[in-house]
Amino acid sequence: MTLKLCTTGLAFIVMALVQISETIPQAIAQQRVKFICGTSFDASRNQRFPATLAWTPARKQPIIVWTKPVANYTPQQRCEEVSPRFQEAYQTGTLQFITNGFMRGQQVICAAKGYRQPCSTLLMTLRPGENSLEALNELRDILNGRQVGPAQHSSGTPQMYYEINIDEVLKNAPVENE
């Protein structure tokens, strides 16, 4: 009887450990990168600005530094609205493909589920007169680790798609000093 009880208890513990071991890697994988609204120091202006940051356990990397308002949105408001969109795109796997497009008559940068697929997650709305291809190229360079800092945008151009491996980029990205 005691042996049967011990065996049942041991089987229960093993099943619980298997369940936990399957859950933990998924949780860790989902926590690898967090896109948040923080601040980044612009040395050329000697000033901190709101920034969409990619946080990993080892570093933070500014993705977009928000210096200009759009319509009635301050740089801080833009940061607070856009950062969760990057997180959503990362978690759903659509941040791997970024593209330029139009939504509600405005130029946007968005994430797509694949090459030549429609926008699935709005990342950011561009200011009137900004060149969406130029903005897309700058964001691609930032996400590929070739550029850090604010994207400089300035009019309508053809739609392009870029594939991004954000996990690989952030493994090798430089660390920003506080």
C-alpha positions as MATLAB code, in Angstrom:
seq = 'MTLKLCTTGLAFIVMALVQISETIPQAIAQQRVKFICGTSFDASRNQRFPATLAWTPARKQPIIVWTKPVANYTPQQRCEEVSPRFQEAYQTGTLQFITNGFMRGQQVICAAKGYRQPCSTLLMTLRPGENSLEALNELRDILNGRQVGPAQHSSGTPQMYYEINIDEVLKNAPVENE';
ca = [
       0.000    0.000    0.000;
       2.766    2.423    0.957;
       4.714    1.480   -2.174;
       1.638    2.142   -4.336;
       1.098    5.511   -2.630;
       4.775    6.443   -3.097;
       4.655    5.382   -6.753;
       1.503    7.420   -7.352;
       3.037   10.428   -5.591;
       6.265   10.081   -7.554;
       4.334    9.815  -10.833;
       2.393   12.966   -9.934;
       5.625   14.852   -9.153;
       7.225   13.714  -12.423;
       4.169   14.821  -14.415;
       4.196   18.192  -12.645;
       7.904   18.658  -13.359;
       7.408   17.762  -17.022;
       4.588   20.303  -17.258;
       6.708   22.973  -15.562;
       9.750   22.195  -17.726;
       7.622   22.601  -20.853;
       6.158   25.888  -19.624;
       9.370   27.555  -18.413;
      11.209   27.640  -21.781;
       8.116   29.153  -23.431;
       7.932   31.806  -20.729;
      11.647   32.525  -21.037;
      11.391   32.743  -24.827;
       8.507   35.194  -24.532;
      10.567   37.285  -22.104;
      13.716   37.433  -24.270;
      12.916   40.836  -25.747;
      10.627   43.470  -24.321;
       9.827   46.612  -26.246;
       9.112   49.435  -23.837;
       8.872   53.199  -23.795;
      11.857   54.601  -21.932;
      14.376   57.324  -22.621;
      17.589   57.573  -24.593;
      20.325   60.168  -24.335;
      21.104   62.161  -27.482;
      24.699   63.299  -27.021;
      24.540   65.773  -29.922;
      21.705   67.632  -28.179;
      22.835   66.800  -24.639;
      19.268   65.759  -23.851;
      17.161   62.694  -23.065;
      14.200   61.902  -25.318;
      11.385   59.356  -25.104;
      12.503   56.200  -26.900;
      11.102   52.854  -27.937;
      13.665   50.498  -26.423;
      14.312   46.813  -26.979;
      15.263   45.328  -23.590;
      17.018   42.009  -23.225;
      18.540   40.529  -20.076;
      21.934   41.792  -21.255;
      21.231   45.208  -22.789;
      18.878   47.876  -23.990;
      18.855   49.195  -27.514;
      17.028   52.306  -28.682;
      14.905   51.486  -31.715;
      13.200   54.849  -32.199;
      14.012   58.085  -30.417;
      10.965   60.343  -30.413;
      11.939   63.996  -30.873;
       9.068   65.448  -32.936;
       5.327   65.641  -32.310;
       2.767   64.489  -34.884;
      -0.631   66.180  -34.995;
      -1.782   66.265  -31.367;
       0.668   63.582  -30.155;
       3.712   64.560  -28.129;
       6.915   62.524  -28.468;
       6.093   60.862  -25.116;
       2.590   59.912  -26.285;
       3.966   58.506  -29.555;
       6.479   56.451  -27.611;
       3.786   55.099  -25.274;
       1.549   54.125  -28.210;
       4.185   52.670  -30.533;
       6.290   50.635  -28.076;
       3.488   48.150  -27.240;
       2.884   47.698  -30.977;
       6.477   46.550  -31.426;
       5.993   44.164  -28.494;
       2.809   42.770  -30.038;
       4.510   42.286  -33.416;
       7.474   40.593  -31.743;
       5.290   38.249  -29.700;
       3.148   37.270  -32.692;
       6.193   36.771  -34.922;
       5.244   39.485  -37.404;
       8.163   41.784  -36.545;
      10.229   39.511  -38.769;
       8.672   41.240  -41.814;
       8.323   45.021  -41.804;
       6.876   47.077  -44.626;
       5.586   50.510  -45.552;
       1.992   51.128  -46.512;
      -1.139   53.201  -46.032;
      -3.797   52.968  -43.347;
      -6.742   55.362  -43.205;
      -5.053   57.562  -45.802;
      -1.822   57.942  -43.833;
       1.611   56.523  -44.531;
       2.623   53.895  -41.996;
       5.308   51.402  -41.116;
       3.809   48.062  -40.168;
       4.603   44.407  -39.622;
       3.357   41.673  -41.954;
       2.964   37.925  -41.553;
       5.215   37.309  -44.552;
       6.668   38.642  -47.767;
       4.024   40.379  -49.909;
       1.448   39.960  -47.151;
      -0.719   42.889  -46.020;
       0.015   44.852  -42.881;
      -1.038   42.880  -39.828;
       0.307   45.095  -37.027;
       0.576   48.866  -37.298;
       3.946   49.898  -35.874;
       3.939   53.653  -36.456;
       2.204   56.382  -38.426;
       4.518   58.721  -40.296;
       4.374   62.489  -40.266;
       2.844   64.144  -43.352;
       5.502   64.533  -46.030;
       7.783   61.817  -44.662;
       9.240   59.351  -47.135;
       7.905   55.945  -46.101;
      10.627   54.002  -47.916;
      13.326   56.080  -46.276;
      11.687   55.562  -42.877;
      11.421   51.821  -43.561;
      15.077   51.625  -44.593;
      16.160   53.411  -41.427;
      14.050   51.145  -39.243;
      15.479   48.104  -41.055;
      19.004   49.364  -40.378;
      18.188   49.945  -36.714;
      16.638   46.496  -36.307;
      19.589   44.921  -38.115;
      22.032   46.683  -35.795;
      23.492   49.012  -38.423;
      22.107   52.230  -36.935;
      21.153   53.394  -33.458;
      19.199   56.546  -32.732;
      16.320   58.510  -34.105;
      15.093   57.745  -37.590;
      15.187   60.799  -39.838;
      12.193   60.780  -42.162;
      11.140   63.136  -44.780;
       7.082   61.403  -49.583;
       5.339   58.607  -51.215;
       7.401   55.724  -52.643;
       6.982   52.068  -53.585;
       6.198   49.458  -50.949;
       9.100   47.256  -49.795;
       9.447   44.290  -47.394;
      12.413   43.411  -45.195;
      13.009   40.295  -43.153;
      14.411   40.950  -39.665;
      15.839   38.473  -37.143;
      15.500   40.642  -34.031;
      16.849   37.966  -31.661;
      20.098   37.677  -33.636;
      20.474   41.444  -33.899;
      20.063   42.019  -30.188;
      22.620   39.333  -29.338;
      25.267   41.433  -31.078;
      23.939   44.964  -30.574;
      26.055   47.539  -28.754;
      25.058   48.399  -25.204;
      23.957   51.963  -24.539;
      25.632   53.525  -21.522;
      23.355   55.304  -19.094;
];
